[in-house]
Coordinates of C-alpha atoms (C1' of nucleotides) in Angstrom, one line a residue:
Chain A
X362 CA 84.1 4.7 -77.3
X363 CA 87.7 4.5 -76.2
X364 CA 90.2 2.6 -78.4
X365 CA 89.3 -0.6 -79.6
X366 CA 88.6 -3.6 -77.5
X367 CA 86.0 -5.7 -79.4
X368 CA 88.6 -8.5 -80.1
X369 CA 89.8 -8.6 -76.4
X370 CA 86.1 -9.3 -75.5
X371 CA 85.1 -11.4 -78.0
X372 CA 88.6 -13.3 -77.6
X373 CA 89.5 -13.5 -74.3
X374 CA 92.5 -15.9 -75.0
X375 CA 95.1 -13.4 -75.8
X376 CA 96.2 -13.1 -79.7
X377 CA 99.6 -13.3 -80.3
X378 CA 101.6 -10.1 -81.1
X379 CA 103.1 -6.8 -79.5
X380 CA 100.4 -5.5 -77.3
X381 CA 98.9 -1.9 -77.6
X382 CA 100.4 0.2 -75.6
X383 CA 97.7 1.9 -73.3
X384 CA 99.7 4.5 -72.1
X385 CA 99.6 6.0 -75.8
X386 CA 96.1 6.5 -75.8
X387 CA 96.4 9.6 -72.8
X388 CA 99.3 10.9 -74.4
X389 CA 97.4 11.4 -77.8
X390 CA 94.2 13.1 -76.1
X391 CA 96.7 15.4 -73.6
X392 CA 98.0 16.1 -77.1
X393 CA 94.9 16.9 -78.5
X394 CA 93.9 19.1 -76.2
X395 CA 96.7 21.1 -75.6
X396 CA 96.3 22.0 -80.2
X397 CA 92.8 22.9 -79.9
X398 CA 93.4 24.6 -77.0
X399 CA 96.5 26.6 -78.5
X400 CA 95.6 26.8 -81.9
X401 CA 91.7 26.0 -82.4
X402 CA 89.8 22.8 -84.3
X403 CA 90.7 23.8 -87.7
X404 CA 94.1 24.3 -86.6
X405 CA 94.9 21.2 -85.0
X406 CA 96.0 18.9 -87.7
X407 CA 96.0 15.3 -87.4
X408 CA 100.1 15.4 -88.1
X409 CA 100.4 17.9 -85.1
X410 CA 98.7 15.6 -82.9
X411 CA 101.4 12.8 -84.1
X412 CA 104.5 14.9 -83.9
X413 CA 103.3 16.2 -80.5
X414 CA 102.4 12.7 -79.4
X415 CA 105.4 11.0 -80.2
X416 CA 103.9 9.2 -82.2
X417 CA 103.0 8.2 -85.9
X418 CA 99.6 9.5 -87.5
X419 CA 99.0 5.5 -88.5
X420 CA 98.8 5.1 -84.5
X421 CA 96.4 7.6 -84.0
X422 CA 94.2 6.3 -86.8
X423 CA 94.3 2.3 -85.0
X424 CA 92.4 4.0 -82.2
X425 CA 90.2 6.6 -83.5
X426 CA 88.4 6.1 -86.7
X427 CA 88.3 9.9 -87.6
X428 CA 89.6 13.3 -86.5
X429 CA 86.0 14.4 -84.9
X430 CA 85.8 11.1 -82.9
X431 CA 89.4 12.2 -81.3
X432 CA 88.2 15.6 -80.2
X433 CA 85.0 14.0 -79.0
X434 CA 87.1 11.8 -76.4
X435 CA 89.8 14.2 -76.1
X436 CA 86.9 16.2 -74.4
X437 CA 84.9 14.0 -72.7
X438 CA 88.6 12.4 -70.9
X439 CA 89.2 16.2 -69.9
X440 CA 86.1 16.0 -68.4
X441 CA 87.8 15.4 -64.8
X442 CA 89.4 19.3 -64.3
X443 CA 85.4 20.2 -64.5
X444 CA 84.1 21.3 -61.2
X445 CA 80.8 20.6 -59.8
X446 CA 79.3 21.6 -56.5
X447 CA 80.6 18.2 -55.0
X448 CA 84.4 19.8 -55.1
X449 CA 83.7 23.3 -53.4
X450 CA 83.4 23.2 -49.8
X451 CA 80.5 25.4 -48.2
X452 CA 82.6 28.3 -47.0
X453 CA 79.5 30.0 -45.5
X454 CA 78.8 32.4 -48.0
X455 CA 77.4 32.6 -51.4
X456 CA 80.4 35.9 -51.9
X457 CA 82.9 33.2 -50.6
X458 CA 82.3 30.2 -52.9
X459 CA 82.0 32.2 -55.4
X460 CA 85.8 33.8 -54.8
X461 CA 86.9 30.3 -53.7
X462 CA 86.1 29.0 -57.2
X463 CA 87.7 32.0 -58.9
X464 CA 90.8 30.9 -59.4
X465 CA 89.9 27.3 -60.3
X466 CA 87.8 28.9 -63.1
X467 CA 91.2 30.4 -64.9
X468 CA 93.5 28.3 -63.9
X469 CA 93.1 25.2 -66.1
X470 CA 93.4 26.1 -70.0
X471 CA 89.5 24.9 -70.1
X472 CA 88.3 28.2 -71.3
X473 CA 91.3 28.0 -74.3
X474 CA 90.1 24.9 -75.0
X475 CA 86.7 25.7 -74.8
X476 CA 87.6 28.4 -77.0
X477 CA 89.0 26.7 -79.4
X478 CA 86.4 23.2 -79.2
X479 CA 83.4 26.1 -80.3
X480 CA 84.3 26.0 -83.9
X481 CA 84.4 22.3 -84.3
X482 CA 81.0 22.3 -82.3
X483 CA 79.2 24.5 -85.2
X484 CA 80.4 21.8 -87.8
X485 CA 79.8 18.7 -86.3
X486 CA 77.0 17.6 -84.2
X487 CA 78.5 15.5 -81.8
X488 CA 81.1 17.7 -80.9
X489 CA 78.2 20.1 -80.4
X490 CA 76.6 18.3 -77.9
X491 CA 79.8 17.3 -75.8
X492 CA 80.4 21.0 -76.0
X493 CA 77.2 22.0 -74.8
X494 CA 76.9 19.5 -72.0
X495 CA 80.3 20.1 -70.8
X496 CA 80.8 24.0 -71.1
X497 CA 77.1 25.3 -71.4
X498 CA 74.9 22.9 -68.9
X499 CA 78.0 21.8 -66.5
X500 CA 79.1 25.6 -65.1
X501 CA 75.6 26.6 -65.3
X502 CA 74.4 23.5 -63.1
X503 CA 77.4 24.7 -60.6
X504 CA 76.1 27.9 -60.5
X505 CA 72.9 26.9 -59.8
X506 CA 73.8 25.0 -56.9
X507 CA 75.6 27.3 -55.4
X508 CA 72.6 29.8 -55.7
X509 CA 70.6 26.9 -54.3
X510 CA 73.1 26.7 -51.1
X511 CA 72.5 30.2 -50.7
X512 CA 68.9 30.2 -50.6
X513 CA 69.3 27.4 -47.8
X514 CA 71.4 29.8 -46.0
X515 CA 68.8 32.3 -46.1
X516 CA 71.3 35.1 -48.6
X517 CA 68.5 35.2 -51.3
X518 CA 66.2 37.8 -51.3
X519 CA 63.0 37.0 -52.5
X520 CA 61.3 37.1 -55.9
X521 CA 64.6 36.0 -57.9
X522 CA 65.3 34.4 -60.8
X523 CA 67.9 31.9 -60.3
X524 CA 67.9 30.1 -63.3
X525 CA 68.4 33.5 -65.2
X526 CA 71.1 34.4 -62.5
X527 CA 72.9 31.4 -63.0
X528 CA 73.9 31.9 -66.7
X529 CA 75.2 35.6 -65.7
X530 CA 78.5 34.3 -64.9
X531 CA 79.4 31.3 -67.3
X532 CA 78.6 33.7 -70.3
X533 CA 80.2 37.1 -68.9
X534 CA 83.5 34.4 -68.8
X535 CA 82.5 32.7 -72.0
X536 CA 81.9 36.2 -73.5
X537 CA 85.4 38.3 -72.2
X538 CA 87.5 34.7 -73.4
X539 CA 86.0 33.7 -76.5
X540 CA 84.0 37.0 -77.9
X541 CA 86.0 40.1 -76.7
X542 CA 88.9 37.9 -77.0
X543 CA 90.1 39.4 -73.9
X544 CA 91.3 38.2 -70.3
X545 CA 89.0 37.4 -67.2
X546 CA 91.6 37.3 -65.1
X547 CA 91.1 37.2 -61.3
X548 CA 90.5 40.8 -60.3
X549 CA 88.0 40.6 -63.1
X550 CA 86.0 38.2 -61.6
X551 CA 86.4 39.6 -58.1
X552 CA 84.8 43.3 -59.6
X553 CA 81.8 40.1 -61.2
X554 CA 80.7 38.7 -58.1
X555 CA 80.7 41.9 -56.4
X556 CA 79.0 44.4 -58.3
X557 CA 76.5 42.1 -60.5
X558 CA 76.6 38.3 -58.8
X559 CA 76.1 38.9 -55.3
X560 CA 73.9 41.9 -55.7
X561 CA 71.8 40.1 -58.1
X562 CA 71.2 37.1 -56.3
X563 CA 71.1 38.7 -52.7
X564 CA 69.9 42.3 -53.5
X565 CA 72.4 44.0 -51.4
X566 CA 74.4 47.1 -52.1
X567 CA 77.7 46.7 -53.2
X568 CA 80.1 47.6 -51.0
X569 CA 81.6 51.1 -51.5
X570 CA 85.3 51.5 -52.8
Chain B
X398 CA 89.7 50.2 -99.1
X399 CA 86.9 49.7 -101.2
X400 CA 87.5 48.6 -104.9
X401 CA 90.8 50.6 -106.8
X402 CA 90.5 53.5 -108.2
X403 CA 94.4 54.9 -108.2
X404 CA 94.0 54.5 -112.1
X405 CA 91.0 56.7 -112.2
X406 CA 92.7 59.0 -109.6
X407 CA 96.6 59.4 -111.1
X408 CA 94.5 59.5 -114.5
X409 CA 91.5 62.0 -114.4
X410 CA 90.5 61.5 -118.5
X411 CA 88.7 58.7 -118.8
X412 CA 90.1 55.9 -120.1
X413 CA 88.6 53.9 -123.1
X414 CA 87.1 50.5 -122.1
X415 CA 83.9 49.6 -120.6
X416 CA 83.4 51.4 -117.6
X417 CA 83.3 49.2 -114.0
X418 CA 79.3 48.5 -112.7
X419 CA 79.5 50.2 -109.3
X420 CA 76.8 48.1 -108.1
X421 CA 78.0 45.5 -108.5
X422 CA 79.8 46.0 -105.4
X423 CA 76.9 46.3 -102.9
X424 CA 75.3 42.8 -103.7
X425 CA 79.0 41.3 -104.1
X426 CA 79.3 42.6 -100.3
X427 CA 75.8 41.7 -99.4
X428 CA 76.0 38.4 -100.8
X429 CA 79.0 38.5 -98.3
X430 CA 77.2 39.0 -95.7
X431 CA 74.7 36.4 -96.4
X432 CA 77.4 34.0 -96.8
X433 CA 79.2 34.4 -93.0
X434 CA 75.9 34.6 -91.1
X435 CA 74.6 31.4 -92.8
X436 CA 77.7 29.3 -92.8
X437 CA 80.4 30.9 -90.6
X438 CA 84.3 32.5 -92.6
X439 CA 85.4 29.0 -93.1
X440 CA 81.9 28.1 -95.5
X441 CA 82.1 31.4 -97.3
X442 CA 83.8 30.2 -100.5
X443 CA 84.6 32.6 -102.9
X444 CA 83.1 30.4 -105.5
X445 CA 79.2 30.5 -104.0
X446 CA 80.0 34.5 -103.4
X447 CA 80.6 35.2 -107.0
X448 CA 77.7 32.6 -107.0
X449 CA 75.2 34.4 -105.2
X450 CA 76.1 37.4 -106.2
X451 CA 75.6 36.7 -109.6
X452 CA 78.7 37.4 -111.2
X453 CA 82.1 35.7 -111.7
X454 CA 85.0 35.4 -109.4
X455 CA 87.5 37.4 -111.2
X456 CA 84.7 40.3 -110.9
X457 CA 85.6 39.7 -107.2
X458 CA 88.9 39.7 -107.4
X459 CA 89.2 42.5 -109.6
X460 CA 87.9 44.5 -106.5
X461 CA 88.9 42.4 -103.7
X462 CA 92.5 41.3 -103.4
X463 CA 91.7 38.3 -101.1
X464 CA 89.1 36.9 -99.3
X465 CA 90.0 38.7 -96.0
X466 CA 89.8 42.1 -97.6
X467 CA 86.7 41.4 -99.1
X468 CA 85.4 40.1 -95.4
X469 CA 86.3 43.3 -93.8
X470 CA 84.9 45.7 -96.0
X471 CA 81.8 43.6 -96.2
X472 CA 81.9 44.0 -92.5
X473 CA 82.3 47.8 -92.5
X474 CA 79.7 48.4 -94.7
X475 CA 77.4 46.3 -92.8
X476 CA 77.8 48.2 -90.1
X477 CA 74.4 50.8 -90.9
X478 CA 72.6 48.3 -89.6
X479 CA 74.0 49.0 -85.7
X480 CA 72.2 51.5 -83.4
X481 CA 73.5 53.9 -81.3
X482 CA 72.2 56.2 -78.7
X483 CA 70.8 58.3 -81.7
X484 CA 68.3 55.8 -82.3
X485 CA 67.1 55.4 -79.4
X486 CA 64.7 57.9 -78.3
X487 CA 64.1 58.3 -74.8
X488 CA 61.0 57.0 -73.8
X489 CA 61.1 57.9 -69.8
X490 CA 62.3 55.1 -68.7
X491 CA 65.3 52.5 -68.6
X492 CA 63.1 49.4 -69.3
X493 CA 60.8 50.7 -71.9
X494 CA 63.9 52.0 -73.7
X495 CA 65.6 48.5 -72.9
X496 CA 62.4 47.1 -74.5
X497 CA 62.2 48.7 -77.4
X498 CA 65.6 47.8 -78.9
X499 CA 64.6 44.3 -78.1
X500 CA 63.1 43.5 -81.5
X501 CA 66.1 45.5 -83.4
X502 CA 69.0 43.3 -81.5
X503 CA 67.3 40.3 -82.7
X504 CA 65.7 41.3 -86.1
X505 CA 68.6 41.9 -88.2
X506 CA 70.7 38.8 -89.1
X507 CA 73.3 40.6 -87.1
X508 CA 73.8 38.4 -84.2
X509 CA 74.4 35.7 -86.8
X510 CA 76.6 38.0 -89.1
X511 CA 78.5 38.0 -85.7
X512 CA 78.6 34.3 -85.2
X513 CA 79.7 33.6 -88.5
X514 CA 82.3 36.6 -88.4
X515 CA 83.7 35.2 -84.4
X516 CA 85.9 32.2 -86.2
X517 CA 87.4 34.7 -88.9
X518 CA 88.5 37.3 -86.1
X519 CA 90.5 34.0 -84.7
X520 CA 92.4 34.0 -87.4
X521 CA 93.0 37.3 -89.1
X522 CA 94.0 40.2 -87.0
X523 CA 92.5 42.7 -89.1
X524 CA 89.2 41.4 -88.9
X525 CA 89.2 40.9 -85.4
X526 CA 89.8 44.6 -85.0
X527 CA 86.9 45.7 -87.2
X528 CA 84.8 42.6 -85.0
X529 CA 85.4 43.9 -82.0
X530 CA 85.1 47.5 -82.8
X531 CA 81.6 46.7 -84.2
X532 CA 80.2 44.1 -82.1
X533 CA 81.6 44.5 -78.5
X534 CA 82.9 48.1 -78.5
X535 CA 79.7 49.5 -80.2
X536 CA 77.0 47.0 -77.8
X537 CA 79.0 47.8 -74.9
X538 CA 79.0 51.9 -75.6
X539 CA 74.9 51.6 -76.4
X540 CA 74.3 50.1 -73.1
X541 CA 76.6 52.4 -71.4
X542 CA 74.7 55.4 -72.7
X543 CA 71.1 54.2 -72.1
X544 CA 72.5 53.5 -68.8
X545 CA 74.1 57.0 -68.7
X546 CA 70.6 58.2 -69.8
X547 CA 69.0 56.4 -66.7
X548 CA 71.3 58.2 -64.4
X549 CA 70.3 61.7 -65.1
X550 CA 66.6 60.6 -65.0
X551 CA 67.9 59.7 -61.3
X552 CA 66.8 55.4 -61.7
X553 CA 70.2 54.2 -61.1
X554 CA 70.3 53.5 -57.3
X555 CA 73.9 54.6 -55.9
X556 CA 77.0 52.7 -55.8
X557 CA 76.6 51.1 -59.1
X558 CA 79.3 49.6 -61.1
X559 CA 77.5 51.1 -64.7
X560 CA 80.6 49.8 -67.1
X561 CA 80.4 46.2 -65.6
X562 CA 76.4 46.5 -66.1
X563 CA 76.9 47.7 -69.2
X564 CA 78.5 44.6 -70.6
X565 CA 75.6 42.1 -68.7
X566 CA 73.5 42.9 -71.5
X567 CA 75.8 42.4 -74.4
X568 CA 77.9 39.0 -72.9
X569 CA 74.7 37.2 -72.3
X570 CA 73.1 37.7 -76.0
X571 CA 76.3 37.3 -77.3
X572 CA 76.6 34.0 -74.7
X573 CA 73.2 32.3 -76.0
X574 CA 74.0 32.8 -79.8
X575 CA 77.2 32.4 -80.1
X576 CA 78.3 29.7 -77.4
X577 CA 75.0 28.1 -75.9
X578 CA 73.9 27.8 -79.5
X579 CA 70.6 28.8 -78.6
X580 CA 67.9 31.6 -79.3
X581 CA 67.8 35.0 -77.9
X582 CA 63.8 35.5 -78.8
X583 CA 62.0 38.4 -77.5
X584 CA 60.7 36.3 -74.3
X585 CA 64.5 35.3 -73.2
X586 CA 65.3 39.2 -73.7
X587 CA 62.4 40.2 -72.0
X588 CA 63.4 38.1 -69.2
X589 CA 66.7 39.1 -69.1
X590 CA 65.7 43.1 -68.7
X591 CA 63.4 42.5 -65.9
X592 CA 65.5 39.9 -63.9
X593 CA 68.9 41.3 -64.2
X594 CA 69.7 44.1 -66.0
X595 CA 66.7 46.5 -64.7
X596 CA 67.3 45.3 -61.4
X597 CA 71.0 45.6 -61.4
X598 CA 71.2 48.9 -62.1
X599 CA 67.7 50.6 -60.3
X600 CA 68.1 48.0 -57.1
X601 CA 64.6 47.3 -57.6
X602 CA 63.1 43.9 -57.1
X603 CA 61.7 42.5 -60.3
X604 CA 57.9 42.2 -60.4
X605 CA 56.3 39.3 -58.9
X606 CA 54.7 37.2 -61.8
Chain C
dT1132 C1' 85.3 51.3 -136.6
dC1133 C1' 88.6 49.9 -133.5
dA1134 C1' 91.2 49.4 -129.3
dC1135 C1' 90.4 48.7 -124.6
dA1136 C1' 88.4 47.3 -120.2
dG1137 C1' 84.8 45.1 -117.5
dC1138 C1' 81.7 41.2 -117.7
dG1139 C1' 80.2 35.8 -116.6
dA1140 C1' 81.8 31.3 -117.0
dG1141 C1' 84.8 28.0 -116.2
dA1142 C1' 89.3 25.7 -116.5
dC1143 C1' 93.4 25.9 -114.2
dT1144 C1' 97.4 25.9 -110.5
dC1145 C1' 98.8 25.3 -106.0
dA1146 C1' 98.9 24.4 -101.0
dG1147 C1' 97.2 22.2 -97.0
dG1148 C1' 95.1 18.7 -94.5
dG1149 C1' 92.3 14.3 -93.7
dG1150 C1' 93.0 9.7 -94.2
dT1151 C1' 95.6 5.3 -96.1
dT1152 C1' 99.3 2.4 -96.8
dC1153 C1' 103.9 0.6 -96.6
dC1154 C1' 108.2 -0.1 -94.4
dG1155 C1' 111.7 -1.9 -91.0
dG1156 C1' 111.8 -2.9 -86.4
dA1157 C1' 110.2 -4.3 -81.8
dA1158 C1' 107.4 -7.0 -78.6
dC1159 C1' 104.7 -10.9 -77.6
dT1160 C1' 102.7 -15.9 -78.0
dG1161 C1' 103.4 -20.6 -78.8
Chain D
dC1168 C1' 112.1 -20.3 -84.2
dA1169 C1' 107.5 -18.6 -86.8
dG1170 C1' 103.6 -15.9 -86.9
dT1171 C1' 101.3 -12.0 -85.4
dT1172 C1' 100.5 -7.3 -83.9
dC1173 C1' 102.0 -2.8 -82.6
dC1174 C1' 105.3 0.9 -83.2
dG1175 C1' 107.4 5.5 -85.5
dG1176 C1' 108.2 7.4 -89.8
dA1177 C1' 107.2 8.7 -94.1
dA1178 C1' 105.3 8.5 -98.6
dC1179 C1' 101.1 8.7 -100.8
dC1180 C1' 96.1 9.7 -102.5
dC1181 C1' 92.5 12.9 -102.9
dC1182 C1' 89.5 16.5 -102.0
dT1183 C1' 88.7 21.4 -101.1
dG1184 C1' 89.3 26.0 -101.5
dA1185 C1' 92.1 30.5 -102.5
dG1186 C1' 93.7 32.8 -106.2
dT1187 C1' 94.9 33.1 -111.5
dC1188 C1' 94.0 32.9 -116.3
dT1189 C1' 91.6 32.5 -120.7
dC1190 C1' 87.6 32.9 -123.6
dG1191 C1' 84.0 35.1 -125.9
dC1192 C1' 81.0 38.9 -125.1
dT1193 C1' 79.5 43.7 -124.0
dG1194 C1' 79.9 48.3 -123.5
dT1195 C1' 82.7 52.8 -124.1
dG1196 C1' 85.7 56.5 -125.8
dA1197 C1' 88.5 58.1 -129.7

DNA sequence: TCACAGCGAGACTCAGGGGTTCCGGAACTG
DNA sequence: CAGTTCCGGAACCCCTGAGTCTCGCTGTGA
């Protein structure tokens, strides 16, 4: 869906004339990203993109037909600061993955731009599902894995529901950053894992202050 | 904040003229309402309020100065519709008084009032004050106080973390309607109260299906 | 009866933003 | 060189929606 490249393959012989500049194309969604991110879908106008590009709007308009289709990519390309269960090593316990990913889960803007991507995903459909798949079903499937290492391990106590447990955490985030409009910061989601995570899934105590 | 009456007020003899239909107000704000939980701030026009409501827009405008004003004060006087502790009578335990808000979370159109509201509060300050006060401060405090209620019938097991707990309930209904763009039926809440919160906050392991 | 104010309806202004087009210049092919 | 394509910049079209105004009508107090 990237740019377009029908000619090229159609026409291997290369056409005459000034080349596209590739390089353009991941300035334009780094771009993108960073005005939905900062000010939300609505707010991220196609000029913005331009002016923040360094580029001209007619350049942005060669390679994506329409302002959804840019977000669309824009997304799915910033799909590579998503972590799955591939990219956290097994630290030995389900406390310490969870704290191992902590930071990770702040540090990117991806819950700004999640933030801001939720508006577009109510208006268009498409945007809606690369939301969804991306924000909804990819930290849930993490969190389910992890869960699933801990079971292996032997942490779970019996009679849980993991699949419930697993959507605890994305929408206690989800809910502080984009609903209460507040910050999860890192001793947030230390106080998370501790008192509702951990206990939940391993049916242990908290620790006492 | 509702409609102007410094005339009437700096001027206590009536003035000639036809006298302003008071009512009018209510189904100007409940067509409001309507209007936000079925197609978000940005899709409330003020052209299909007048519309709905039945009237024209420089009625509105007469009592309204701008579109934000009128969302707030259609927001505040929404706001019967949200239960406290008051309205909750105690039925002996922490799950059957869990249970028996389930219907009223999901009954009203609030959850979708609160949808449609989330994009406004983005933008305007004001209404993200009045959001918050009435849809994460006022959840929050309910579950605090049924939780608080559970304490003194001695359920809660020691060492709990009862604010964090609190806000379980509220970030994942909030979580399925707002972000996952899902349902929150009865079932889902059932399943919610008997996998996580009940156990959270007793230490008891759910029963076995 | 008459002046005045609220009423519904609809035309109107105005600003912003999506999308298009044109321009002069630069890069590439042959 | 010619022809072609891309580039940044900017002017432009056009639709939408907030907010204003006018019109003809309906109540209401003096």
């Amino acid at each position: 869906m990237q740019a377009n490249d029908d000619v090229l393959v159609a026409a291997p012989a290369r056409r005459p004339g000034r080349r596209r500049d590739a390089s353009k194309d991941d300035v334009i969604l780094e771009a993108t990203r960073q005005l939905i991110a900062e000010r939300g879908y609505e707010g991220m106008t196609m000029d913005a993109v331009a002016e923040r590009a360094g580029t001209g709007k007619a350049t942005v308009y060669r390679r994506w037909p329409s302002k959804v289709e840019l977000t669309v990519d824009a997304v799915i390309c910033g799909r590579q600061f998503i972590l799955t269960i591939d990219d956290v090593p097994d630290t030995g316990s389900l406390r310490s993955d969870l704290m191992s990913i902590r930071g990770a889960a702040r540090g990117s803007r991806n819950d700004e731009l999640m933030h801001g991507l939720h508006q577009a995903a109510r208006v268009d459909p498409q945007v809606a599902a690369v939301f969804h798949e991306q924000f909804v079903i990819a930290r849930t499937a993490l969190m389910r894995a992890l869960l699933e290492r801990a079971l292996h391990r032997g942490e779970i106590a019996p009679g849980r529901d993991l699949d419930m447990i697993a959507t605890v955490a994305p929408a206690m985030i989800a809910y502080q950053k984009v609903v209460a409009g507040g910050k999860a910061g890192p001793d947030y989601i230390e106080r998370m894992i501790d008192h509702i995570i951990v206990p939940l899934a391993t049916g242990s105590v908290p620790a006492a202050e």
